[in-house]
CSV table of C-alpha atoms in Angstrom, one decimal:
chain,number,residue,atom,x,y,z
A,1,UNK,CA,48.4,99.5,87.3
A,2,UNK,CA,48.5,103.2,88.3
A,3,UNK,CA,47.8,102.1,91.9
A,4,UNK,CA,50.8,99.7,91.8
A,5,UNK,CA,53.1,102.5,90.5
A,6,UNK,CA,51.9,104.7,93.3
A,7,UNK,CA,52.7,102.1,95.9
A,8,UNK,CA,56.1,101.6,94.5
A,9,UNK,CA,56.8,105.3,94.5
A,10,UNK,CA,55.6,105.7,98.0
A,11,UNK,CA,57.7,102.7,99.1
A,12,UNK,CA,60.8,104.2,97.5
A,13,UNK,CA,60.2,107.5,99.2
A,14,UNK,CA,59.7,105.9,102.5
A,15,UNK,CA,63.0,104.0,102.1
A,16,UNK,CA,64.8,107.3,101.3
A,17,UNK,CA,63.2,108.9,104.4
A,18,UNK,CA,64.2,105.9,106.6
A,19,UNK,CA,67.7,106.1,105.2
A,20,UNK,CA,68.0,109.7,106.0
A,21,UNK,CA,66.6,109.2,109.4
A,22,UNK,CA,69.1,106.3,110.1
A,23,UNK,CA,71.9,108.5,108.9
A,24,UNK,CA,70.9,111.2,111.3
A,25,UNK,CA,70.6,108.6,114.2
A,26,UNK,CA,74.0,107.1,113.3
A,27,UNK,CA,75.8,110.4,113.5
A,28,UNK,CA,77.7,111.2,116.6
A,29,UNK,CA,77.1,114.9,117.3
A,30,UNK,CA,80.3,115.0,119.4
A,31,UNK,CA,82.5,113.4,116.8
A,32,UNK,CA,84.4,115.1,114.0
A,33,UNK,CA,83.9,113.7,110.5
A,34,UNK,CA,87.4,114.7,109.5
A,35,UNK,CA,90.4,113.1,111.3
A,36,UNK,CA,92.5,115.7,113.2
A,37,UNK,CA,96.2,115.9,112.8
A,38,UNK,CA,97.0,115.8,116.6
A,39,UNK,CA,95.0,112.6,117.1
A,40,UNK,CA,96.6,110.9,114.1
A,41,UNK,CA,100.0,111.9,115.3
A,42,UNK,CA,99.4,110.6,118.8
A,43,UNK,CA,98.0,107.3,117.4
A,44,UNK,CA,100.9,106.9,115.1
A,45,UNK,CA,103.5,107.4,117.8
A,46,UNK,CA,101.7,104.9,120.1
A,47,UNK,CA,101.1,102.3,117.4
A,48,UNK,CA,104.7,102.7,116.1
A,49,UNK,CA,106.1,102.1,119.5
A,50,UNK,CA,103.9,99.0,120.0
A,51,UNK,CA,105.0,97.7,116.6
A,52,UNK,CA,108.7,98.2,117.4
A,53,UNK,CA,108.7,96.9,120.9
A,54,UNK,CA,105.9,94.3,120.6
A,55,UNK,CA,106.1,90.5,120.5
A,56,UNK,CA,105.9,89.8,116.7
A,57,UNK,CA,108.7,92.0,115.5
A,58,UNK,CA,110.8,92.1,118.7
A,59,UNK,CA,110.8,89.5,121.3
A,60,UNK,CA,109.4,86.7,119.1
A,61,UNK,CA,111.8,87.3,116.2
A,62,UNK,CA,114.6,89.9,116.0
A,63,UNK,CA,115.6,89.8,119.7
A,64,UNK,CA,116.0,86.0,119.3
A,65,UNK,CA,117.9,86.3,116.1
A,66,UNK,CA,120.5,88.6,117.7
A,67,UNK,CA,120.5,86.6,120.9
A,68,UNK,CA,119.4,89.3,123.3
A,69,UNK,CA,116.5,87.1,124.5
A,70,UNK,CA,115.9,83.4,124.3
A,71,UNK,CA,112.8,81.3,124.6
A,72,UNK,CA,112.4,78.9,127.5
A,73,UNK,CA,109.2,77.3,126.2
A,74,UNK,CA,107.4,77.3,122.8
A,75,UNK,CA,110.8,77.6,121.2
A,76,UNK,CA,109.8,77.4,117.5
A,77,UNK,CA,110.7,81.0,116.8
A,78,UNK,CA,114.1,80.6,118.5
A,79,UNK,CA,114.8,77.7,116.3
A,80,UNK,CA,113.7,79.7,113.2
A,81,UNK,CA,110.8,77.2,112.6
A,82,UNK,CA,108.5,79.9,111.3
A,83,UNK,CA,106.3,80.5,108.2
A,84,UNK,CA,105.3,83.4,106.0
A,85,UNK,CA,102.5,84.1,108.5
A,86,UNK,CA,105.0,84.9,111.2
A,87,UNK,CA,106.1,88.3,110.1
A,88,UNK,CA,102.8,89.9,109.0
A,89,UNK,CA,102.5,92.5,111.8
A,90,UNK,CA,105.3,94.8,110.7
A,91,UNK,CA,104.1,94.8,107.1
A,92,UNK,CA,100.3,95.1,107.8
A,93,UNK,CA,100.5,97.7,110.6
A,94,UNK,CA,103.3,99.5,108.8
A,95,UNK,CA,101.4,100.0,105.6
A,96,UNK,CA,97.7,99.9,106.6
A,97,UNK,CA,98.0,101.9,109.8
A,98,UNK,CA,101.1,104.0,110.1
A,99,UNK,CA,101.9,104.9,106.5
A,100,UNK,CA,98.2,105.4,105.8
A,101,UNK,CA,97.6,107.8,108.7
A,102,UNK,CA,100.9,109.7,108.0
A,103,UNK,CA,99.9,110.1,104.4
A,104,UNK,CA,96.6,111.5,105.6
A,105,UNK,CA,98.4,114.2,107.5
A,106,UNK,CA,100.7,114.9,104.5
A,107,UNK,CA,97.6,115.4,102.3
A,108,UNK,CA,95.8,117.7,104.7
A,109,UNK,CA,95.4,121.3,103.5
A,110,UNK,CA,97.4,123.9,105.5
A,111,UNK,CA,94.3,124.8,107.5
A,112,UNK,CA,94.2,121.2,109.0
A,113,UNK,CA,97.9,120.6,109.4
A,114,UNK,CA,100.7,123.2,109.3
A,115,UNK,CA,104.1,122.3,107.8
A,116,UNK,CA,105.5,121.1,111.1
A,117,UNK,CA,102.8,118.4,111.3
A,118,UNK,CA,103.8,117.5,107.7
A,119,UNK,CA,107.5,117.5,108.5
A,120,UNK,CA,106.9,115.2,111.5
A,121,UNK,CA,104.6,112.9,109.4
A,122,UNK,CA,107.3,112.7,106.7
A,123,UNK,CA,109.9,111.9,109.3
A,124,UNK,CA,107.8,109.1,110.9
A,125,UNK,CA,106.9,107.7,107.5
A,126,UNK,CA,110.6,107.6,106.6
A,127,UNK,CA,111.3,105.8,109.9
A,128,UNK,CA,108.5,103.3,109.1
A,129,UNK,CA,109.8,102.6,105.6
A,130,UNK,CA,113.3,102.2,107.0
A,131,UNK,CA,112.1,99.5,109.4
A,132,UNK,CA,110.3,97.7,106.5
A,133,UNK,CA,113.2,97.7,104.1
A,134,UNK,CA,115.7,96.7,106.8
A,135,UNK,CA,113.6,93.7,107.6
A,136,UNK,CA,112.2,92.5,104.2
A,137,UNK,CA,114.5,94.1,101.6
A,138,UNK,CA,112.6,95.3,98.5
A,139,UNK,CA,109.2,96.8,99.5
A,140,UNK,CA,106.4,98.9,98.0
A,141,UNK,CA,107.7,102.5,98.5
A,142,UNK,CA,106.9,104.9,95.6
A,143,UNK,CA,103.5,103.4,94.9
A,144,UNK,CA,102.6,102.6,98.5
A,145,UNK,CA,99.2,104.0,99.4
A,146,UNK,CA,98.6,105.0,95.7
A,147,UNK,CA,97.8,101.6,94.1
A,148,UNK,CA,96.0,98.5,95.3
A,149,UNK,CA,98.8,96.4,93.9
A,150,UNK,CA,101.9,98.6,94.2
A,151,UNK,CA,105.2,97.8,92.6
A,152,UNK,CA,108.2,97.0,94.9
A,153,UNK,CA,111.3,99.2,94.9
A,154,UNK,CA,114.7,97.8,95.5
A,155,UNK,CA,116.4,98.4,98.8
A,156,UNK,CA,118.8,100.8,97.2
A,157,UNK,CA,115.9,102.8,95.7
A,158,UNK,CA,114.2,102.9,99.1
A,159,UNK,CA,117.3,104.1,101.0
A,160,UNK,CA,118.1,106.8,98.4
A,161,UNK,CA,114.5,107.9,98.3
A,162,UNK,CA,114.3,108.2,102.1
A,163,UNK,CA,117.4,110.4,102.1
A,164,UNK,CA,115.5,112.8,99.8
A,165,UNK,CA,112.3,112.5,101.9
A,166,UNK,CA,114.2,113.4,105.0
A,167,UNK,CA,115.7,116.5,103.3
A,168,UNK,CA,112.2,117.6,102.5
A,169,UNK,CA,111.1,116.9,106.1
A,170,UNK,CA,113.9,119.1,107.3
A,171,UNK,CA,112.8,121.9,105.1
A,172,UNK,CA,109.2,121.6,106.4
A,173,UNK,CA,110.2,121.8,110.0
A,174,UNK,CA,110.5,125.3,111.5
A,175,UNK,CA,109.5,126.6,114.9
A,176,UNK,CA,108.0,129.6,113.2
A,177,UNK,CA,105.6,127.4,111.2
A,178,UNK,CA,103.1,126.8,113.9
A,179,UNK,CA,102.5,124.8,117.1
A,180,UNK,CA,102.1,121.0,117.2
A,181,UNK,CA,100.0,119.2,119.7
A,182,UNK,CA,99.5,115.4,120.1
A,183,UNK,CA,103.2,114.9,120.1
A,184,UNK,CA,103.8,112.5,123.0
A,185,UNK,CA,107.5,112.0,122.2
A,186,UNK,CA,109.0,115.5,121.9
A,187,UNK,CA,106.1,117.6,123.2
A,188,UNK,CA,106.0,119.8,120.1
A,189,UNK,CA,109.7,120.7,120.3
A,190,UNK,CA,110.5,121.2,116.6
A,191,UNK,CA,114.3,121.5,117.3
A,192,UNK,CA,114.3,117.9,118.5
A,193,UNK,CA,112.5,116.7,115.5
A,194,UNK,CA,115.0,118.4,113.3
A,195,UNK,CA,117.8,116.6,115.2
A,196,UNK,CA,116.0,113.3,114.7
A,197,UNK,CA,115.8,113.9,110.9
A,198,UNK,CA,119.5,114.4,110.7
A,199,UNK,CA,120.2,111.4,112.9
A,200,UNK,CA,118.1,109.2,110.6
A,201,UNK,CA,120.0,110.6,107.6
A,202,UNK,CA,123.2,109.6,109.3
A,203,UNK,CA,121.8,106.1,110.0
A,204,UNK,CA,120.9,105.6,106.4
A,205,UNK,CA,124.3,106.8,105.2
A,206,UNK,CA,125.9,104.0,107.1
A,207,UNK,CA,123.3,101.5,105.8
A,208,UNK,CA,124.5,102.1,102.3
A,209,UNK,CA,128.2,102.6,103.1
A,210,UNK,CA,129.4,99.2,101.9
A,211,UNK,CA,127.5,99.5,98.6
A,212,UNK,CA,127.5,103.2,97.8
A,213,UNK,CA,130.4,104.8,99.7
A,214,UNK,CA,130.5,108.0,97.8
A,215,UNK,CA,126.8,108.7,98.3
A,216,UNK,CA,127.1,107.5,101.9
A,217,UNK,CA,129.9,110.0,102.6
A,218,UNK,CA,127.9,112.8,101.0
A,219,UNK,CA,124.8,111.9,103.1
A,220,UNK,CA,126.9,111.7,106.3
A,221,UNK,CA,128.4,115.2,105.7
A,222,UNK,CA,125.1,116.7,104.9
A,223,UNK,CA,123.5,115.2,108.0
A,224,UNK,CA,126.2,116.3,110.4
A,225,UNK,CA,126.8,119.8,109.0
A,226,UNK,CA,123.2,120.8,108.9
A,227,UNK,CA,122.6,123.6,111.3
A,228,UNK,CA,119.9,121.7,113.3
A,229,UNK,CA,122.5,119.1,114.4
A,230,UNK,CA,121.9,115.5,115.4
A,231,UNK,CA,120.7,114.1,118.8
A,232,UNK,CA,123.1,115.6,121.3
A,233,UNK,CA,122.1,114.2,124.7
A,234,UNK,CA,120.0,111.5,126.2
A,235,UNK,CA,117.2,114.0,126.6
A,236,UNK,CA,117.1,114.1,122.8
A,237,UNK,CA,116.5,110.3,122.5
A,238,UNK,CA,113.5,109.5,120.4
A,239,UNK,CA,111.2,107.4,122.6
A,240,UNK,CA,107.6,106.7,123.6
A,241,UNK,CA,106.9,106.6,127.3
A,242,UNK,CA,104.0,104.4,128.3
A,243,UNK,CA,101.6,104.8,131.2
A,244,UNK,CA,99.5,102.3,133.2
A,245,UNK,CA,97.4,99.5,131.8
A,246,UNK,CA,96.0,99.2,129.2
A,247,UNK,CA,98.3,101.8,127.6
A,248,UNK,CA,101.4,100.0,129.0
A,249,UNK,CA,104.7,98.8,127.6
A,250,UNK,CA,104.0,95.7,125.4
A,251,UNK,CA,106.7,93.6,127.3
A,252,UNK,CA,105.1,94.5,130.6
A,253,UNK,CA,101.7,93.4,129.3
A,254,UNK,CA,103.2,90.1,128.1
A,255,UNK,CA,105.0,89.2,131.2
A,256,UNK,CA,101.9,89.8,133.4
A,257,UNK,CA,100.3,86.6,132.0
A,258,UNK,CA,103.1,84.7,130.2
A,259,UNK,CA,106.6,83.3,131.1
A,260,UNK,CA,108.2,82.4,127.7
A,261,UNK,CA,111.4,84.4,127.6
A,262,UNK,CA,114.8,84.7,129.3
A,263,UNK,CA,117.7,87.0,128.7
A,264,UNK,CA,120.0,85.1,126.3
A,265,UNK,CA,123.0,83.2,127.6
A,266,UNK,CA,125.0,84.9,124.8
A,267,UNK,CA,124.3,88.3,126.2
A,268,UNK,CA,124.8,87.3,129.9
A,269,UNK,CA,128.1,85.7,129.1
A,270,UNK,CA,129.4,88.7,127.2
A,271,UNK,CA,128.4,91.1,130.0
A,272,UNK,CA,130.1,88.9,132.6
A,273,UNK,CA,133.2,88.7,130.4
A,274,UNK,CA,133.4,92.5,130.3
A,275,UNK,CA,132.4,93.0,133.9
A,276,UNK,CA,129.6,95.2,132.4
A,277,UNK,CA,127.6,97.1,135.0
A,278,UNK,CA,124.5,97.0,132.7
A,279,UNK,CA,124.0,93.3,133.6
A,280,UNK,CA,121.7,93.9,136.6
A,281,UNK,CA,119.7,96.4,134.5
A,282,UNK,CA,119.4,93.9,131.6
A,283,UNK,CA,118.6,90.9,133.7
A,284,UNK,CA,116.9,89.7,136.9
A,285,UNK,CA,118.4,87.2,139.3
A,286,UNK,CA,116.7,83.8,139.0
A,287,UNK,CA,113.8,83.4,141.3
A,288,UNK,CA,115.6,80.5,143.0
A,289,UNK,CA,117.7,82.4,145.4
A,290,UNK,CA,120.1,79.5,145.7
A,291,UNK,CA,121.4,80.2,142.2
A,292,UNK,CA,122.8,83.6,143.3
A,293,UNK,CA,124.0,84.8,139.9
A,294,UNK,CA,122.6,85.8,136.5
A,295,UNK,CA,122.0,82.8,134.2
A,296,UNK,CA,121.0,83.3,130.6
A,297,UNK,CA,118.9,80.9,128.5
A,298,UNK,CA,120.3,79.1,125.6
A,299,UNK,CA,119.1,80.1,122.1
A,300,UNK,CA,117.8,77.6,119.5
A,301,UNK,CA,117.0,74.8,121.9
A,302,UNK,CA,114.2,72.2,121.6
A,303,UNK,CA,111.3,72.7,123.9
A,304,UNK,CA,112.5,69.9,126.2
A,305,UNK,CA,116.0,71.2,126.4
A,306,UNK,CA,114.9,74.8,127.0
A,307,UNK,CA,112.5,73.7,129.7
A,308,UNK,CA,115.2,71.6,131.4
A,309,UNK,CA,117.2,74.8,132.1
A,310,UNK,CA,114.7,75.6,134.8
A,311,UNK,CA,112.2,78.4,135.0
A,312,UNK,CA,113.4,79.3,138.5
A,313,UNK,CA,117.1,78.9,137.7
A,314,UNK,CA,117.3,81.3,134.7
A,315,UNK,CA,117.1,85.1,134.4
A,316,UNK,CA,114.2,87.0,133.0
A,317,UNK,CA,114.9,90.3,131.3
A,318,UNK,CA,115.4,93.2,133.7
A,319,UNK,CA,112.5,95.0,135.4
A,320,UNK,CA,113.7,98.2,133.6
A,321,UNK,CA,112.1,96.7,130.5
A,322,UNK,CA,109.1,95.1,132.0
A,323,UNK,CA,107.3,97.8,134.0
A,324,UNK,CA,104.1,99.5,132.7
A,325,UNK,CA,105.9,102.8,132.1
A,326,UNK,CA,109.1,101.4,130.6
A,327,UNK,CA,110.0,103.6,127.7
A,328,UNK,CA,110.1,102.4,124.1
A,329,UNK,CA,113.4,103.8,122.9
A,330,UNK,CA,113.3,104.1,119.1
A,331,UNK,CA,116.5,106.2,118.3
A,332,UNK,CA,119.0,106.7,121.1
A,333,UNK,CA,121.7,109.2,121.7
A,334,UNK,CA,124.1,106.3,122.1
A,335,UNK,CA,123.3,105.0,118.7
A,336,UNK,CA,124.0,108.4,117.1
A,337,UNK,CA,127.4,108.6,118.8
A,338,UNK,CA,128.3,105.1,117.6
A,339,UNK,CA,127.2,106.2,114.1
A,340,UNK,CA,129.4,109.3,114.3
A,341,UNK,CA,132.3,107.2,115.5
A,342,UNK,CA,131.9,104.9,112.5
A,343,UNK,CA,131.5,107.8,110.0
A,344,UNK,CA,134.7,109.2,111.4
A,345,UNK,CA,136.5,105.9,111.2
A,346,UNK,CA,135.4,105.5,107.5
A,347,UNK,CA,136.8,109.0,106.8
A,348,UNK,CA,133.4,110.4,106.0
A,349,UNK,CA,133.4,113.2,108.6
A,350,UNK,CA,136.0,114.9,110.8
A,351,UNK,CA,136.1,113.6,114.3
A,352,UNK,CA,137.9,111.4,116.8
A,353,UNK,CA,136.4,107.9,116.2
A,354,UNK,CA,137.8,106.6,119.5
A,355,UNK,CA,136.5,109.4,121.7
A,356,UNK,CA,133.1,109.2,120.0
A,357,UNK,CA,133.1,105.4,120.7
A,358,UNK,CA,133.8,106.0,124.4
A,359,UNK,CA,131.1,108.7,124.5
A,360,UNK,CA,128.7,106.3,122.9
A,361,UNK,CA,129.3,103.7,125.6
A,362,UNK,CA,129.1,106.4,128.3
A,363,UNK,CA,125.7,107.6,126.8
A,364,UNK,CA,124.4,104.0,127.0
A,365,UNK,CA,125.5,103.7,130.6
A,366,UNK,CA,123.8,107.0,131.4
A,367,UNK,CA,120.6,105.9,129.6
A,368,UNK,CA,120.3,102.9,131.9
A,369,UNK,CA,121.0,104.9,135.1
A,370,UNK,CA,124.8,104.2,135.4
A,371,UNK,CA,126.5,107.6,136.0
A,372,UNK,CA,129.4,106.9,138.3
A,373,UNK,CA,132.5,108.3,136.6
A,374,UNK,CA,134.9,105.9,138.2
A,375,UNK,CA,132.8,102.9,137.2
A,376,UNK,CA,132.6,104.1,133.6
A,377,UNK,CA,136.3,104.9,133.3
A,378,UNK,CA,137.2,101.4,134.7
A,379,UNK,CA,135.0,99.8,132.1
A,380,UNK,CA,136.4,101.8,129.2
A,381,UNK,CA,140.0,101.2,130.2
A,382,UNK,CA,139.7,97.4,129.9
A,383,UNK,CA,141.7,96.0,127.0
A,384,UNK,CA,138.6,94.0,125.9
A,385,UNK,CA,136.6,97.2,125.6
A,386,UNK,CA,139.2,99.7,124.3
A,387,UNK,CA,138.7,100.9,120.7
A,388,UNK,CA,140.5,99.0,118.0
A,389,UNK,CA,141.3,101.3,115.2
A,390,UNK,CA,142.4,98.4,113.0
A,391,UNK,CA,138.9,96.8,113.3
A,392,UNK,CA,136.4,99.5,114.1
A,393,UNK,CA,133.6,97.2,113.0
A,394,UNK,CA,134.4,94.8,115.8
A,395,UNK,CA,134.6,97.4,118.5
A,396,UNK,CA,131.6,99.4,117.4
A,397,UNK,CA,129.6,96.3,116.4
A,398,UNK,CA,130.0,94.6,119.7
A,399,UNK,CA,129.3,97.6,121.9
A,400,UNK,CA,126.4,98.7,119.7
A,401,UNK,CA,124.9,95.2,120.0
A,402,UNK,CA,125.1,95.5,123.8
A,403,UNK,CA,123.7,99.1,123.8
A,404,UNK,CA,120.8,98.1,121.5
A,405,UNK,CA,119.5,95.6,124.1
A,406,UNK,CA,115.7,95.4,123.7
A,407,UNK,CA,115.7,97.2,120.3
A,408,UNK,CA,115.5,94.0,118.3
A,409,UNK,CA,114.8,95.3,114.8
A,410,UNK,CA,117.7,97.8,114.8
A,411,UNK,CA,120.1,95.4,116.6
A,412,UNK,CA,119.3,92.8,114.0
A,413,UNK,CA,120.1,95.2,111.1
A,414,UNK,CA,123.3,96.5,112.6
A,415,UNK,CA,124.5,92.9,113.5
A,416,UNK,CA,124.0,91.9,109.8
A,417,UNK,CA,125.7,95.1,108.6
A,418,UNK,CA,128.8,95.1,110.9
A,419,UNK,CA,129.0,91.3,111.4
A,420,UNK,CA,129.9,91.6,115.1
A,421,UNK,CA,129.7,90.1,117.5
A,422,UNK,CA,130.1,86.6,116.0
A,423,UNK,CA,127.0,84.7,116.8
A,424,UNK,CA,126.3,80.9,116.5
A,425,UNK,CA,123.0,79.4,115.8
A,426,UNK,CA,121.6,77.2,118.5
A,427,UNK,CA,121.9,73.4,118.3
A,428,UNK,CA,118.3,72.7,117.4
A,429,UNK,CA,117.8,75.4,114.8
A,430,UNK,CA,116.5,74.5,111.3
A,431,UNK,CA,118.5,76.6,108.9
A,432,UNK,CA,121.6,74.3,108.6
A,433,UNK,CA,123.6,76.3,111.2
A,434,UNK,CA,122.6,79.8,109.7
A,435,UNK,CA,120.9,82.7,111.5
A,436,UNK,CA,118.2,84.5,109.6
A,437,UNK,CA,119.2,87.4,107.4
A,438,UNK,CA,115.7,88.8,106.8
A,439,UNK,CA,112.0,88.4,107.4
A,440,UNK,CA,109.7,86.4,105.1
A,441,UNK,CA,107.3,88.5,103.1
A,442,UNK,CA,103.7,88.0,104.3
A,443,UNK,CA,101.9,85.2,102.4
A,444,UNK,CA,99.2,87.5,101.4
A,445,UNK,CA,101.6,89.4,99.1
A,446,UNK,CA,101.7,86.3,96.9
A,447,UNK,CA,98.0,86.0,96.6
A,448,UNK,CA,97.0,89.7,96.6
A,449,UNK,CA,100.0,91.4,94.9
A,450,UNK,CA,101.5,88.4,93.1
A,451,UNK,CA,103.0,90.1,90.0
A,452,UNK,CA,104.8,92.7,92.1
A,453,UNK,CA,105.9,90.1,94.6
A,454,UNK,CA,107.3,87.8,91.9
A,455,UNK,CA,109.1,90.8,90.2
A,456,UNK,CA,110.7,91.7,93.5
A,457,UNK,CA,112.0,88.2,94.4
A,458,UNK,CA,113.3,87.7,90.9
A,459,UNK,CA,115.7,90.6,91.5
A,460,UNK,CA,116.4,90.2,95.3
A,461,UNK,CA,116.5,86.5,95.5
A,462,UNK,CA,114.3,83.8,96.9
A,463,UNK,CA,111.9,84.6,99.7
A,464,UNK,CA,113.9,82.8,102.3
A,465,UNK,CA,115.1,83.7,105.7
A,466,UNK,CA,118.7,83.2,104.6
A,467,UNK,CA,118.6,85.5,101.5
A,468,UNK,CA,121.0,88.4,102.2
A,469,UNK,CA,119.7,91.9,101.6
A,470,UNK,CA,121.3,94.5,99.4
A,471,UNK,CA,123.1,96.3,102.3
A,472,UNK,CA,124.4,93.1,103.8
A,473,UNK,CA,127.5,92.5,101.7
A,474,UNK,CA,129.5,90.1,103.9
C-alpha cells in the first residue's frame, strides 16, 4: 500500500514538472504577456476600417439599401432576401474585438497608457457604439463588456450616453499628456483627435434633433464652441489609408477575384442629371467600349434580370475606391460642413446655412480630386443644386447622399433621417415595396442573450428590417 502511495506521489510530481517544463517551452521569449496600447490602437483602427468598408456592412448591405451600388449577380441582398445571420459581422466584431480592445486600453494603468491613449480609445469606442445603434437600434451599451448577458439600452439612452462619453474623451485629450504611437490615422496629432471628438458630438446632435430638439441644440452649441473646433479641412478627415496586399482596401481585395457589383443606376442617373464631375471618379466606363457612357446597374432585380444587363455593358465602381491603397474615409470634412449647415438651418448655431452647404459640396469635390474653381462654381450655380432654404433637408440630404458615396453605413443612416433623396425599392424586392430601415439583430442574441433581446424588441418593435428606429421619425 505504501509503495502504491509512493508511486502516485511520484507520478503527480512528474506531471507538475512536465507541466512547468511545457509552460516554459510554450513561452515566447520575444513576446510580451501584456498587450501594449500602441498595438491595440493600430489593430482597432485597421479592424474598424475593415468593418466599415468591408462586404458585410457596406457593399453587401447598406450600399445596396441606399442605392450607391447594385448587384449584378447573386442578388439576394439587393432584394432584401436576407436572414438574421446576414448582419452578424458588425455586431460580433464591434463588441468582441473593437469594444473589448478599447476597454482594455481604458482599463490600463497610467504607466501602460497615458490619458491621450484613453481619450482616443473612448473616442473610437463611441464611434463604434454609434455605428451599432444606428444600424440595429437598442443595443447593449452600459453593460457591454461587463456582463455575459448584458441588458440593452434604448437608442435615446445610447445617444445621450455617447454625448457624455465624448465630453470625457475631450477632457482626456491634451498634447501635454504624453505622446501616442500606433496611430495610423492622425499620426499622434492630438489636436486632430480633439476636432474629431467635437465632430462626432455634432453628428449625434443631429441624430437626436427630430426627437430631442432642445438637447440637440445644446449639444450642437457645445460641440461647435469648444476651443478645439471641428474638422476644418480635408487634411483633418478621419480615415485609414491601406497599403499593399494583404493589408489592402477590402473593396480592392474583393474585386481582384469577384465581379458581383456595379454602381447603382440611381446614382449614375442623378450624377448625369446634375452634370456632376464626380461621375468619372465614382464609376468606370463599361469594359465594352462600344457603350461609350456610364451605365448603372438596377437595384432589386432578380438574378436573371440583373445578369441580362450585361457584365461588359455596365459600370463598376470607380478605380478610386478599388485600388489597394484606397483610403477608408470614416468621418469627412464634407460631412462636418453639411452638419454645420443643417445645424444653422435649424437655428441651433449661428452661421450661413447656404454658404456652409456650398462649402460642403466644394469639400467633397476636393476630396475626390476636383479642384477647378470654374467647374465647381458652374455646378453650384445650377438651379437643381442651389440651396433651398424652404426645404433644407432635400438640399442637404441629396448632396450628402452623393458625397457619402462608398460610406454605406452613414449614408444609410442619414438617408433614413433626412428622407432624401426619394428612393424606390427595386421590382423584385421582398419587403412589399419598402426599403430596409435597420439591420436584423444576430440570431445568436436570441439564443445566448434571450431575456435582454426580448426586453429590447418589446420596447423598440419587432426584429424586422422594416421596423423604424427611434431617430427615424418620418
